Short mmCIF file of C-alpha atoms and ligand atoms in Angstrom, two decimals:
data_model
loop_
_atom_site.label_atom_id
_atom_site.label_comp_id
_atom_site.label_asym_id
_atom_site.label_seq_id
_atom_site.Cartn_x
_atom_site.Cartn_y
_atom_site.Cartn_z
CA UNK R 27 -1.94 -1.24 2.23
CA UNK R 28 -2.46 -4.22 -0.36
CA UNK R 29 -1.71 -7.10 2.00
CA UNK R 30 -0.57 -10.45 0.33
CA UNK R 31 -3.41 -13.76 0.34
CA UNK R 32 -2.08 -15.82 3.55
CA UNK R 33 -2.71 -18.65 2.09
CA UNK R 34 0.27 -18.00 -0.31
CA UNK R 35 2.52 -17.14 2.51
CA UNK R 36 5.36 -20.21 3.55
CA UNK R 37 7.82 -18.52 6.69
CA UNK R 38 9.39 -21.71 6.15
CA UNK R 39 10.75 -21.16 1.98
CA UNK R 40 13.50 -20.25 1.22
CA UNK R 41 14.61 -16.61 0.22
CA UNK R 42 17.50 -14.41 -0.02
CA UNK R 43 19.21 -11.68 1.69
CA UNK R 44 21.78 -9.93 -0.63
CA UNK R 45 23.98 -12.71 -1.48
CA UNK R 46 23.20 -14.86 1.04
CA UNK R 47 20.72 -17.81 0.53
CA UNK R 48 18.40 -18.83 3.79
CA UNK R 49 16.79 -21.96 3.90
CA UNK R 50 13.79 -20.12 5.60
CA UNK R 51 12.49 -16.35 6.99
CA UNK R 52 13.27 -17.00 10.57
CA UNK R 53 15.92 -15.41 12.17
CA UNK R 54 17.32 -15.64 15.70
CA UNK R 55 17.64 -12.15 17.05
CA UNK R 56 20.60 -11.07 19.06
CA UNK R 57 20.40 -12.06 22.99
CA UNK R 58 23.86 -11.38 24.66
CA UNK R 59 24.43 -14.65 25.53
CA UNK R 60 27.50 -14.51 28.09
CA UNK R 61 29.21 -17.38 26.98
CA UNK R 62 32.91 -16.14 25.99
CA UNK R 63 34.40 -15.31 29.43
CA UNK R 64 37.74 -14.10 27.86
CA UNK R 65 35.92 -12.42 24.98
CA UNK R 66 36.96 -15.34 22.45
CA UNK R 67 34.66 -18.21 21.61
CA UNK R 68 33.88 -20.84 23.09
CA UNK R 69 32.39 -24.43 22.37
CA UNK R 70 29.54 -23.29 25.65
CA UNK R 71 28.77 -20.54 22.84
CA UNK R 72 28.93 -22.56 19.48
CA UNK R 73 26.37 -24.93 21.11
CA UNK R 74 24.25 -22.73 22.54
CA UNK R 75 23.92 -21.18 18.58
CA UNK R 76 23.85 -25.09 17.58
CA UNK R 77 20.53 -25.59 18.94
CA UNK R 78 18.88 -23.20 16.95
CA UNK R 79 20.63 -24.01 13.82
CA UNK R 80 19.77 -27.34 14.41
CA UNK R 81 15.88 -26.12 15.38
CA UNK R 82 15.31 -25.00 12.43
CA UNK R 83 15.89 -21.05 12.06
CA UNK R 84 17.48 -19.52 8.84
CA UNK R 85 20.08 -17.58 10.38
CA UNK R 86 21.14 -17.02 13.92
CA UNK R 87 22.79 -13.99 15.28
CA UNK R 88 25.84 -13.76 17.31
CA UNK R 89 24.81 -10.86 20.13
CA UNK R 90 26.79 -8.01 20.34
CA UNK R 91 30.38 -8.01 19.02
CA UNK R 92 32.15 -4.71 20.43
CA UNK R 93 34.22 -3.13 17.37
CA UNK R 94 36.82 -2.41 19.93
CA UNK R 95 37.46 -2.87 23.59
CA UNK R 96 36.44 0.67 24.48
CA UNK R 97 33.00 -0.35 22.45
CA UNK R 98 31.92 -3.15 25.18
CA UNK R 99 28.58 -2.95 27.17
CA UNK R 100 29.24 -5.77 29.01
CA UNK R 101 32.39 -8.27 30.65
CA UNK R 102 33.58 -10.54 28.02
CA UNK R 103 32.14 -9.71 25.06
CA UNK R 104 33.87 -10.71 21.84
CA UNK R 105 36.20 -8.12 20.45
CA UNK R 106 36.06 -8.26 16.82
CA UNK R 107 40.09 -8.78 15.86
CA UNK R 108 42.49 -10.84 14.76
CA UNK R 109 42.25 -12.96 17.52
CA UNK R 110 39.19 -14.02 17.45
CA UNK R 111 39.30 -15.19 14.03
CA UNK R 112 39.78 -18.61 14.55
CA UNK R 113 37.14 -19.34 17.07
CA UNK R 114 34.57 -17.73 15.06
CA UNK R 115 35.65 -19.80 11.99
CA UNK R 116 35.33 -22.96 14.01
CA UNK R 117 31.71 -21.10 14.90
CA UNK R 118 30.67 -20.27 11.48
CA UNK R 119 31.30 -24.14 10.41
CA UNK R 120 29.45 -25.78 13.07
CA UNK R 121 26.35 -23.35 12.59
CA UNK R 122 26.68 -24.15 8.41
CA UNK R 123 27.02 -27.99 9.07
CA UNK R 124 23.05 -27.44 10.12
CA UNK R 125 22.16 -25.85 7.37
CA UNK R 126 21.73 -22.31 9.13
CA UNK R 127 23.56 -18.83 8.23
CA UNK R 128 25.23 -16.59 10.59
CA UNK R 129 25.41 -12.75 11.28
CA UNK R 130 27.53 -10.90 14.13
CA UNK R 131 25.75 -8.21 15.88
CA UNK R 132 28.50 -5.16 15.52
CA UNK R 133 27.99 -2.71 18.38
CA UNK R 134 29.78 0.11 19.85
CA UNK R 135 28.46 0.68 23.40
CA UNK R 136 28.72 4.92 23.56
CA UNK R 137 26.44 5.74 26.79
CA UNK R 138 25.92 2.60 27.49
CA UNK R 139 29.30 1.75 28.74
CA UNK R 140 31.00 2.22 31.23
CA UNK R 141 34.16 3.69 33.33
CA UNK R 142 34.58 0.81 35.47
CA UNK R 143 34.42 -1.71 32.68
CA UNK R 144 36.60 0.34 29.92
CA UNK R 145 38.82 1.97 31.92
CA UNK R 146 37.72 5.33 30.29
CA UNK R 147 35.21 7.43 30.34
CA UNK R 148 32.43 6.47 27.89
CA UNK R 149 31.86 8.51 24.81
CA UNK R 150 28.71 10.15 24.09
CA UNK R 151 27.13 12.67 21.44
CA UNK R 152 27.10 14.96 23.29
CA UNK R 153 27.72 15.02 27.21
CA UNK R 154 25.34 12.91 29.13
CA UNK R 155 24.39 11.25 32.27
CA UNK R 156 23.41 7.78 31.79
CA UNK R 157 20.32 7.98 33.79
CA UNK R 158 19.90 4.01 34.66
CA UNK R 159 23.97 3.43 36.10
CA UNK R 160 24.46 7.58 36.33
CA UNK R 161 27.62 6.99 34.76
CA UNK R 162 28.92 10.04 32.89
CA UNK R 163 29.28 10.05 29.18
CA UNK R 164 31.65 12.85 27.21
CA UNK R 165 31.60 14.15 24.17
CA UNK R 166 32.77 12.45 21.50
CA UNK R 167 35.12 14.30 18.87
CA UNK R 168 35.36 14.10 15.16
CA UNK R 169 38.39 11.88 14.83
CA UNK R 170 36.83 9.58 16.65
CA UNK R 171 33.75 9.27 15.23
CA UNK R 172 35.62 8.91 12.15
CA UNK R 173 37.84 6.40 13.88
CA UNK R 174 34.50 4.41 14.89
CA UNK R 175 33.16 4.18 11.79
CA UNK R 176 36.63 3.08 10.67
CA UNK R 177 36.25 0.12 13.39
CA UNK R 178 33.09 -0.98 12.35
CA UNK R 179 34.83 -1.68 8.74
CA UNK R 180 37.33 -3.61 10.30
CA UNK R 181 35.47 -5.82 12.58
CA UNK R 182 32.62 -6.54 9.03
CA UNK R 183 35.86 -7.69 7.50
CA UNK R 184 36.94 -9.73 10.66
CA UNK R 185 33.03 -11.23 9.84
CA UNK R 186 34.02 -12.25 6.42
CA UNK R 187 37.34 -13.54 7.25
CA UNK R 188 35.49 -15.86 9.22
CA UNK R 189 33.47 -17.24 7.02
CA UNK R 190 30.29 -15.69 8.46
CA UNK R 191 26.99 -14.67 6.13
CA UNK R 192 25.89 -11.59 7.73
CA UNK R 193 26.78 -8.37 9.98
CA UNK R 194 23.89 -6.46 11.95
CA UNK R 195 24.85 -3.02 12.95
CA UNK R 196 23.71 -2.38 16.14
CA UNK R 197 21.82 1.29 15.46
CA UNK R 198 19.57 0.89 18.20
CA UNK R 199 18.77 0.72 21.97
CA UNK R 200 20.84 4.13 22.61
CA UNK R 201 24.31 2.02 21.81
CA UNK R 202 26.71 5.09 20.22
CA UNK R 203 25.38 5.04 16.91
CA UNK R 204 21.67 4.60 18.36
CA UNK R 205 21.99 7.78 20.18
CA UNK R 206 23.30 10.02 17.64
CA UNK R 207 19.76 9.72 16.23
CA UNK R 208 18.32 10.84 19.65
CA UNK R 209 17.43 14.52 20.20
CA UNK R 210 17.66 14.11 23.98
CA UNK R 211 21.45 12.57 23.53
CA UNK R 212 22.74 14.58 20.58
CA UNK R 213 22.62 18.19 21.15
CA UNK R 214 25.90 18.73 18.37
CA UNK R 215 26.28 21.70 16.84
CA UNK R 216 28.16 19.91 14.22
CA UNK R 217 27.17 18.25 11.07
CA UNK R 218 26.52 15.49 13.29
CA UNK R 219 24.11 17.16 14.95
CA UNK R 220 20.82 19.15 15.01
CA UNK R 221 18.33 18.43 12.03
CA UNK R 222 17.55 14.18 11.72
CA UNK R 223 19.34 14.24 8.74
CA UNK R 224 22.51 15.52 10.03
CA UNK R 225 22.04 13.39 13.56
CA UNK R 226 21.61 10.25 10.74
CA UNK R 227 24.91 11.37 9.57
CA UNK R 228 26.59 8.49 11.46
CA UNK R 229 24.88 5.55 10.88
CA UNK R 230 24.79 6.08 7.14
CA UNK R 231 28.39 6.45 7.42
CA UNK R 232 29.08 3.18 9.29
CA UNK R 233 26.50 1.54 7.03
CA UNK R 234 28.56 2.97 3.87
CA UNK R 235 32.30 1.91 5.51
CA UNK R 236 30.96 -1.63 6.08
CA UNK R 237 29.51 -1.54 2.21
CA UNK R 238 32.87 -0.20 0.88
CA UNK R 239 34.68 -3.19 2.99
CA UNK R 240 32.52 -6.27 2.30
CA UNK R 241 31.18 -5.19 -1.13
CA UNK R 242 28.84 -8.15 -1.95
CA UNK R 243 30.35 -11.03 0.03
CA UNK R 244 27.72 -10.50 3.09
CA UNK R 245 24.88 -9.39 3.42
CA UNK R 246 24.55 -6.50 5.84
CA UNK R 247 21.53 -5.50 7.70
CA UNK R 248 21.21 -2.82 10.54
CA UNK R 249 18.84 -3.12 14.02
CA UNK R 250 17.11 0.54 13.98
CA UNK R 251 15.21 1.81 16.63
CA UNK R 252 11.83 3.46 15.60
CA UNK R 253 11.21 4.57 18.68
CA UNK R 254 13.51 5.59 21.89
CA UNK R 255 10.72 4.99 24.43
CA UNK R 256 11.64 8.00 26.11
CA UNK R 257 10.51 11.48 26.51
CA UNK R 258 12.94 13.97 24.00
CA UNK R 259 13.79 10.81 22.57
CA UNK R 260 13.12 9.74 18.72
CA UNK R 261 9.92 9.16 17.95
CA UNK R 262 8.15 7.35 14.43
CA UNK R 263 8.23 10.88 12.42
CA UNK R 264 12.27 10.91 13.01
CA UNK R 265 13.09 7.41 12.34
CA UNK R 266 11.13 7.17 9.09
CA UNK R 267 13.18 9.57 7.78
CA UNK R 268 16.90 7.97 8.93
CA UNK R 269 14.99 4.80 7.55
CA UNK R 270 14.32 6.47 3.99
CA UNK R 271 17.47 7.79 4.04
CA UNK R 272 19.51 4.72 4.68
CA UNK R 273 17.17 3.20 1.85
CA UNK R 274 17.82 5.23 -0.25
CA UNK R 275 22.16 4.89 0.30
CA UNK R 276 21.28 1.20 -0.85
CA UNK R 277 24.08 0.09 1.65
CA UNK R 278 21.83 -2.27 3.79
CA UNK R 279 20.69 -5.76 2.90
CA UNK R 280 17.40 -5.21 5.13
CA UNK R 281 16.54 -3.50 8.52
CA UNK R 282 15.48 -4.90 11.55
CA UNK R 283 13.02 -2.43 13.59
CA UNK R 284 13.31 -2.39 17.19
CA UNK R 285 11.97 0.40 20.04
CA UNK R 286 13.43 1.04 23.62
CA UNK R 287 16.78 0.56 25.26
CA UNK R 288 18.23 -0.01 28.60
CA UNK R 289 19.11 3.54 29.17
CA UNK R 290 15.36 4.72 30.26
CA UNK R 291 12.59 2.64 30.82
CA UNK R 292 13.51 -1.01 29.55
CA UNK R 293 10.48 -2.43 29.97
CA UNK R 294 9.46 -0.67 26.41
CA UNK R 295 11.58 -3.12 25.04
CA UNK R 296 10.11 -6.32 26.13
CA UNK R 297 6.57 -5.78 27.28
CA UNK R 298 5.23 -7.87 29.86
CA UNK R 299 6.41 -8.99 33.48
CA UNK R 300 8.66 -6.49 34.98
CA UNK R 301 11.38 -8.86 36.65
CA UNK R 302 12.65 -6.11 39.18
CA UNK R 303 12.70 -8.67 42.30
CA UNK R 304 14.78 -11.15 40.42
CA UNK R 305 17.25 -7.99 39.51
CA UNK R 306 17.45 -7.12 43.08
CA UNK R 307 18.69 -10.65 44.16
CA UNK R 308 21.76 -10.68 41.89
CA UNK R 309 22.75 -6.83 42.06
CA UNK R 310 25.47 -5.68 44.31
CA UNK R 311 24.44 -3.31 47.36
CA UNK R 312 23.30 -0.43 47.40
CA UNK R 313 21.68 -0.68 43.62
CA UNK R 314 19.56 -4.16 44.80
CA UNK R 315 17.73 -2.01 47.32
CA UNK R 316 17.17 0.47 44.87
CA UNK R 317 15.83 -1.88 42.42
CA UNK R 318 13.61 -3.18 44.69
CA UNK R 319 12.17 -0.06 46.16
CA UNK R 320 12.03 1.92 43.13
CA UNK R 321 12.70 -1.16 40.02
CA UNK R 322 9.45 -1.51 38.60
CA UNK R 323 8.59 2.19 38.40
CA UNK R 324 12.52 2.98 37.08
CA UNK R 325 11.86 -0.04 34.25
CA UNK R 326 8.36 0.84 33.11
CA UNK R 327 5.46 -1.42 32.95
CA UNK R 328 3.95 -1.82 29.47
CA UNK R 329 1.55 -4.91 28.93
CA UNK R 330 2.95 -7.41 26.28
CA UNK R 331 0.68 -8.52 23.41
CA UNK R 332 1.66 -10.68 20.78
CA UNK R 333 3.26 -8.54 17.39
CA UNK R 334 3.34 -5.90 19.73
CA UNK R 335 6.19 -3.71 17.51
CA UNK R 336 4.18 -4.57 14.19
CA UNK R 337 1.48 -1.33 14.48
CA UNK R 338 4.83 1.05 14.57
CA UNK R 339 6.71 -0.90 11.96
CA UNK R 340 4.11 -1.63 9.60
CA UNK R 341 5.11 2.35 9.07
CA UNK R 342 8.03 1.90 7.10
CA UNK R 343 6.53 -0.52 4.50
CA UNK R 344 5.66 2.02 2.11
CA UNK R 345 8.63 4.78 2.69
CA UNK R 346 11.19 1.71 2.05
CA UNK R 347 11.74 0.91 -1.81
CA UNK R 348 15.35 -0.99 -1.68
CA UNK R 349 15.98 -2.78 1.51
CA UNK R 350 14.19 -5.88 2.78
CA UNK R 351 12.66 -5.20 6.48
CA UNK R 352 12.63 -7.30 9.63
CA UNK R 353 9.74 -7.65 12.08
CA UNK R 354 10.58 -7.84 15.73
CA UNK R 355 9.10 -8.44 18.95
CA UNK R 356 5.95 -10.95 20.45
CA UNK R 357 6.30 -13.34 17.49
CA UNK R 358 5.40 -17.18 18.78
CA UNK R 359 3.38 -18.51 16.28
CA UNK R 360 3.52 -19.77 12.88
CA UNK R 361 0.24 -17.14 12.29
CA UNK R 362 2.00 -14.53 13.82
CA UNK R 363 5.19 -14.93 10.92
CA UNK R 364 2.91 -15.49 8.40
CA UNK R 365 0.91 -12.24 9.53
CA UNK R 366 3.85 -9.94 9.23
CA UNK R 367 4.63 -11.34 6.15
CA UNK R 368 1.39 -10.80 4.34
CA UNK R 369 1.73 -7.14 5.00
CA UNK R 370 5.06 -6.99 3.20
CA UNK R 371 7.84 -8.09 5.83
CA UNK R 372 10.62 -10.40 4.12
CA UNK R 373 11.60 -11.65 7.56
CA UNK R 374 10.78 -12.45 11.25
CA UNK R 375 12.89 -12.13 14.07
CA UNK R 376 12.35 -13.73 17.07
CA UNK R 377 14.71 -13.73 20.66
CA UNK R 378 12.65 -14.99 23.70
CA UNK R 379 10.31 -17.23 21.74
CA UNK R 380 13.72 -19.04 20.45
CA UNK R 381 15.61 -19.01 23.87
CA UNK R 382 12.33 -20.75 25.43
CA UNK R 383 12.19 -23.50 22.44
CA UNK R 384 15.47 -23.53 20.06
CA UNK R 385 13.71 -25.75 18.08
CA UNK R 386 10.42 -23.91 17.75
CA UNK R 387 10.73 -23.72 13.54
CA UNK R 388 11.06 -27.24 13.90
CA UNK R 389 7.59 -27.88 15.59
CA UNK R 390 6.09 -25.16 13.56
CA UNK R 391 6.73 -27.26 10.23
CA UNK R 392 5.26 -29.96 12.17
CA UNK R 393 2.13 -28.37 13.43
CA UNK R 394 1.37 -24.96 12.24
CA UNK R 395 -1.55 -24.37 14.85
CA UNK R 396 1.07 -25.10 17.93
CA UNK R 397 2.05 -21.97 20.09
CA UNK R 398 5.12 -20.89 21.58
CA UNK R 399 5.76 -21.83 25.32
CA UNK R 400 7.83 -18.19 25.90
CA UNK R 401 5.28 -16.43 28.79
CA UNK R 402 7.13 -12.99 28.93
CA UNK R 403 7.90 -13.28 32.64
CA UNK R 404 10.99 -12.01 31.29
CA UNK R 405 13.23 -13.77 34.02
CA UNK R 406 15.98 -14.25 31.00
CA UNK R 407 16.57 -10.70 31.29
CA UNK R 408 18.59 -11.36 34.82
CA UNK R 409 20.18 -14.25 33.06
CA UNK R 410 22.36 -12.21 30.74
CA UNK R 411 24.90 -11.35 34.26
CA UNK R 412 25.45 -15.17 34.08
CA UNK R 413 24.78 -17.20 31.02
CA UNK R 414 21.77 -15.83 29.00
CA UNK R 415 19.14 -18.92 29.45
CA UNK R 416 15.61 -19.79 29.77
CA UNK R 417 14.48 -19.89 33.62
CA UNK R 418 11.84 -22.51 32.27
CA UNK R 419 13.96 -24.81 30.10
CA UNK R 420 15.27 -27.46 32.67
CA UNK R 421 17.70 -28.22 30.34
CA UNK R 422 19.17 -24.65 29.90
CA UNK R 423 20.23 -24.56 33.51
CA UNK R 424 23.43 -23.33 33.20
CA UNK R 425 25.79 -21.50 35.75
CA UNK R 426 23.65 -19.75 38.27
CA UNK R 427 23.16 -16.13 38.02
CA UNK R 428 25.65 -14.80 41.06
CA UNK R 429 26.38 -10.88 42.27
CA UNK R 430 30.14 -11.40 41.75
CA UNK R 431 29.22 -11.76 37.73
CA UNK R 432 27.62 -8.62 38.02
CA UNK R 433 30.10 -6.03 38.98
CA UNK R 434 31.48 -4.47 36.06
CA UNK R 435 28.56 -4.62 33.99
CA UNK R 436 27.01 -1.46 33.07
CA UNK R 437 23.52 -1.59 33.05
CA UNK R 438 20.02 -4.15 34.42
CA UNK R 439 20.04 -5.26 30.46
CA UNK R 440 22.88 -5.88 28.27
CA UNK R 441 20.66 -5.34 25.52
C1 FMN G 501 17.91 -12.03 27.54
C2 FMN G 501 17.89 -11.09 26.39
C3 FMN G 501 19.09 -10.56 25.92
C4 FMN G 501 19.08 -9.67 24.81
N1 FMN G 501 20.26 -9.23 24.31
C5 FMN G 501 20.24 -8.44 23.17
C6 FMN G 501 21.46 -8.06 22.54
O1 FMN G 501 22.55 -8.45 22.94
N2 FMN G 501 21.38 -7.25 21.45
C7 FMN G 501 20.17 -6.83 20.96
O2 FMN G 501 20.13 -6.09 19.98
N3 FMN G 501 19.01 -7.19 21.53
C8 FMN G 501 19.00 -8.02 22.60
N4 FMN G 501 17.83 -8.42 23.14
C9 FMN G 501 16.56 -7.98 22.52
C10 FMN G 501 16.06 -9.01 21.50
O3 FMN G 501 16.93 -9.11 20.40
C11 FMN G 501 14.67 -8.60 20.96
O4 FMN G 501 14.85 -7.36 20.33
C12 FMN G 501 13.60 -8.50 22.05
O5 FMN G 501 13.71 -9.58 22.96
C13 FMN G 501 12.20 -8.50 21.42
O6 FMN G 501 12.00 -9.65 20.64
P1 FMN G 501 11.15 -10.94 21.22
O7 FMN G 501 9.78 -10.44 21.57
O8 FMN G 501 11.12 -11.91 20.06
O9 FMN G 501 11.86 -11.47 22.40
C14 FMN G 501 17.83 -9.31 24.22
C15 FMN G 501 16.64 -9.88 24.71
C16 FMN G 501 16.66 -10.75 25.77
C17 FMN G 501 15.36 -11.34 26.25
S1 SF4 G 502 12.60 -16.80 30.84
FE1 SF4 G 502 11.88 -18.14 29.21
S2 SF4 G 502 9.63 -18.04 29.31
FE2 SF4 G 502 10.46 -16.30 30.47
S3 SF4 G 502 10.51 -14.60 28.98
FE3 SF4 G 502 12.53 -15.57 28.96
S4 SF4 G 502 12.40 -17.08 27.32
FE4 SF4 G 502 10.31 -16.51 27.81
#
């Protein structure tokens, strides 16, 4: 692979993606953030946003907006309709005044919702057993899917209305349009079903519909899991191909690659410290004893290093000819951007690494040998049944993490 000179590599010039013009490469990836109790938003969420516009980042991303009510993963997530126009207007302004762009993360939850928070059961590809909340999934039909993919057009319009730059369509983590990709979760015997190009059916669908609706006034980019980080899940060989394929439809402004989900194992996800005994002090009975007996086993332990997602998605560099491509995951360091760019990403993505230090760009123009103060203890993770935050930033110490917030919520990761 013909890697670029480093030397010639800035993370911090400006680029585009589609139509939209960043001021740098850096993008805040989605973490839920739990800031719009009554699923609208609020000035709590606009600033939290604000302090990585104002730190420095190129675009920030609003975590998961359901498509519809029946699409939530967790309490109070925003619905994207009518009525939540105006507060993300008033959202998309603030972020601009600092010279950032915006994107809304458009998810529909699938398995992992649930019955308790939806009031119906949640729709699967197939029927399925969530195996982290045992919550039953049915199958989903074929006016519905068409329906969904109908949804996600309307809430990428909602996103323009709005005013914002960008919508990322949640394709991974095993939300709905995730698991249609997985062999373990789809077993159809439709055309939605059975070889990878029939399970990618879906998402090149939803990516099309949003296309069709938005034409060139956003860009759109998707968050694609490469791997499922489960056994019978997908696997590199698999998601190549729904990569080439949704390359080659030309409906995506880039692709973020991600691996894991909450569903099995989340741990894969996020490397590093598994934070089971914090999750067993703000679940509800019986699942807290659970956690704690059986927690670190049930969310896998997998060491974190830094770039840890770069060896699987330095992959897709040479299969991908028309979309721009994301890196993910253990990025803290101005060397670590500017080694994912060299081999050919366009962007970086970072979450915890941000959430620790908002204004880590910022310091990074400042001093490109300084390191990110993120240690993967992961104890944000428990944070996302309150107000997503950073355990270590004194001055993130917002509302306390309590069981009552928890009930309702479908899973130990609203991820
Ligand atoms: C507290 C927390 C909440 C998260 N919420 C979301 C989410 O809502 N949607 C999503 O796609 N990913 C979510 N993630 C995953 C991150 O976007 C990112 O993929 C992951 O943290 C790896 O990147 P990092 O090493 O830079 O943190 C969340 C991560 C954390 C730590
Ligand atoms: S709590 Fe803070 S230091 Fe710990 S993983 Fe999360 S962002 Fe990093």
């Amino acid at each position: 692979m013909a890697l670029t000179d480093q030397s010639t590599v800035d993370p911090f010039a400006p680029t585009t993606l589609g139509p939209v013009r960043l001021r740098n490469r850096v993008v805040k990836a989605a973490t839920s953030e739990g800031r719009s109790p009554d699923g609208l938003v609020t000035e709590d969420l606009i600033d939290f946003h604000r302090r990585f516009a104002k730190g420095g980042v190129g675009m920030t991303t609003v975590a998961y907006c359901c498509v519809s009510p029946d699409g939530a993963s967790a309490p109070g997530q925003i619905v994207m309709d009518d009525r939540a126009v105006p507060g993300l207007r008033r959202f998309a302004d603030a972020i601009h005044q600092e010279g950032a762009a915006i994107s809304a993360q458009l998810g529909h939850a699938g398995v992992v919702a649930n019955k308790r928070l939806i009031g119906k059961t949640p729709m699967a590809p197939s029927r399925f057993i969530n195996p982290a909340s045992f919550d039953y999934c049915r199958e989903i039909r074929q006016d519905e899917i068409r329906r969904v993919i109908d949804q996600f057009g309307e809430a990428a319009q909602v996103a323009v209305t709005a005013g914002f730059d960008a919508v990322e369509l949640h394709f991974g983590h095993l939300y709905l349009p995730s698991s249609f990709l997985s062999p373990l979760i789809n077993r159809r015997k439709d055309a939605y079903g059975g070889t990878i190009e029939n399970r990618s059916r879906f998402v090149r669908e939803i990516a099309q519909r949003v296309r069709e609706v938005v034409g060139d006034r956003i860009a759109v980019t998707a968050k694609l899991n490469m791997v499922d980080g489960m056994r019978g899940g997908i696997w590199l060989a698999e998601s190549l191909r729904t990569a080439q394929l949704l390359d080659t439809d030309r409906n995506l402004d880039a692709i973020e690659l991600t691996e894991g989900s909450s569903v099995y194992k989340p741990m894969y996800l996020f490397r590093g410290d598994v934070p089971a005994d914090d999750f067993a002090k703000v679940l509800p009975q019986p699942q807290s004893i659970g956690v704690r007996m059986f927690g670190k086993a049930a969310m896998g332990n997998f060491p974190y290093h830094d770039l840890y997602m770069l060896d699987d998605a330095r992959q897709f560099i040479p299969v991908i000819n028309n979309t721009k491509l994301i890196l993910l995951g253990g990025i803290n360091s101005r060397d670590h951007m500017v080694t994912g760019l060299s081999e050919g990403f366009d962007f970086v993505a970072l979450g915890r690494a941000l959430l620790r230090q908002p204004d880590l760009v910022n310091r990074l123009m400042d001093d490109p040998t300084a390191r990110g103060l993120c240690n993967h203890n992961n104890k944000c993770m428990v944070t996302v049944f309150g107000s997503t935050h950073c355990v270590l930033d004194p001055s993130q110490a917002y509302d306390a993490v309590d069981g009552a917030s928890y009930r309702g919520r479908s899973e130990i990761s609203s991820s």
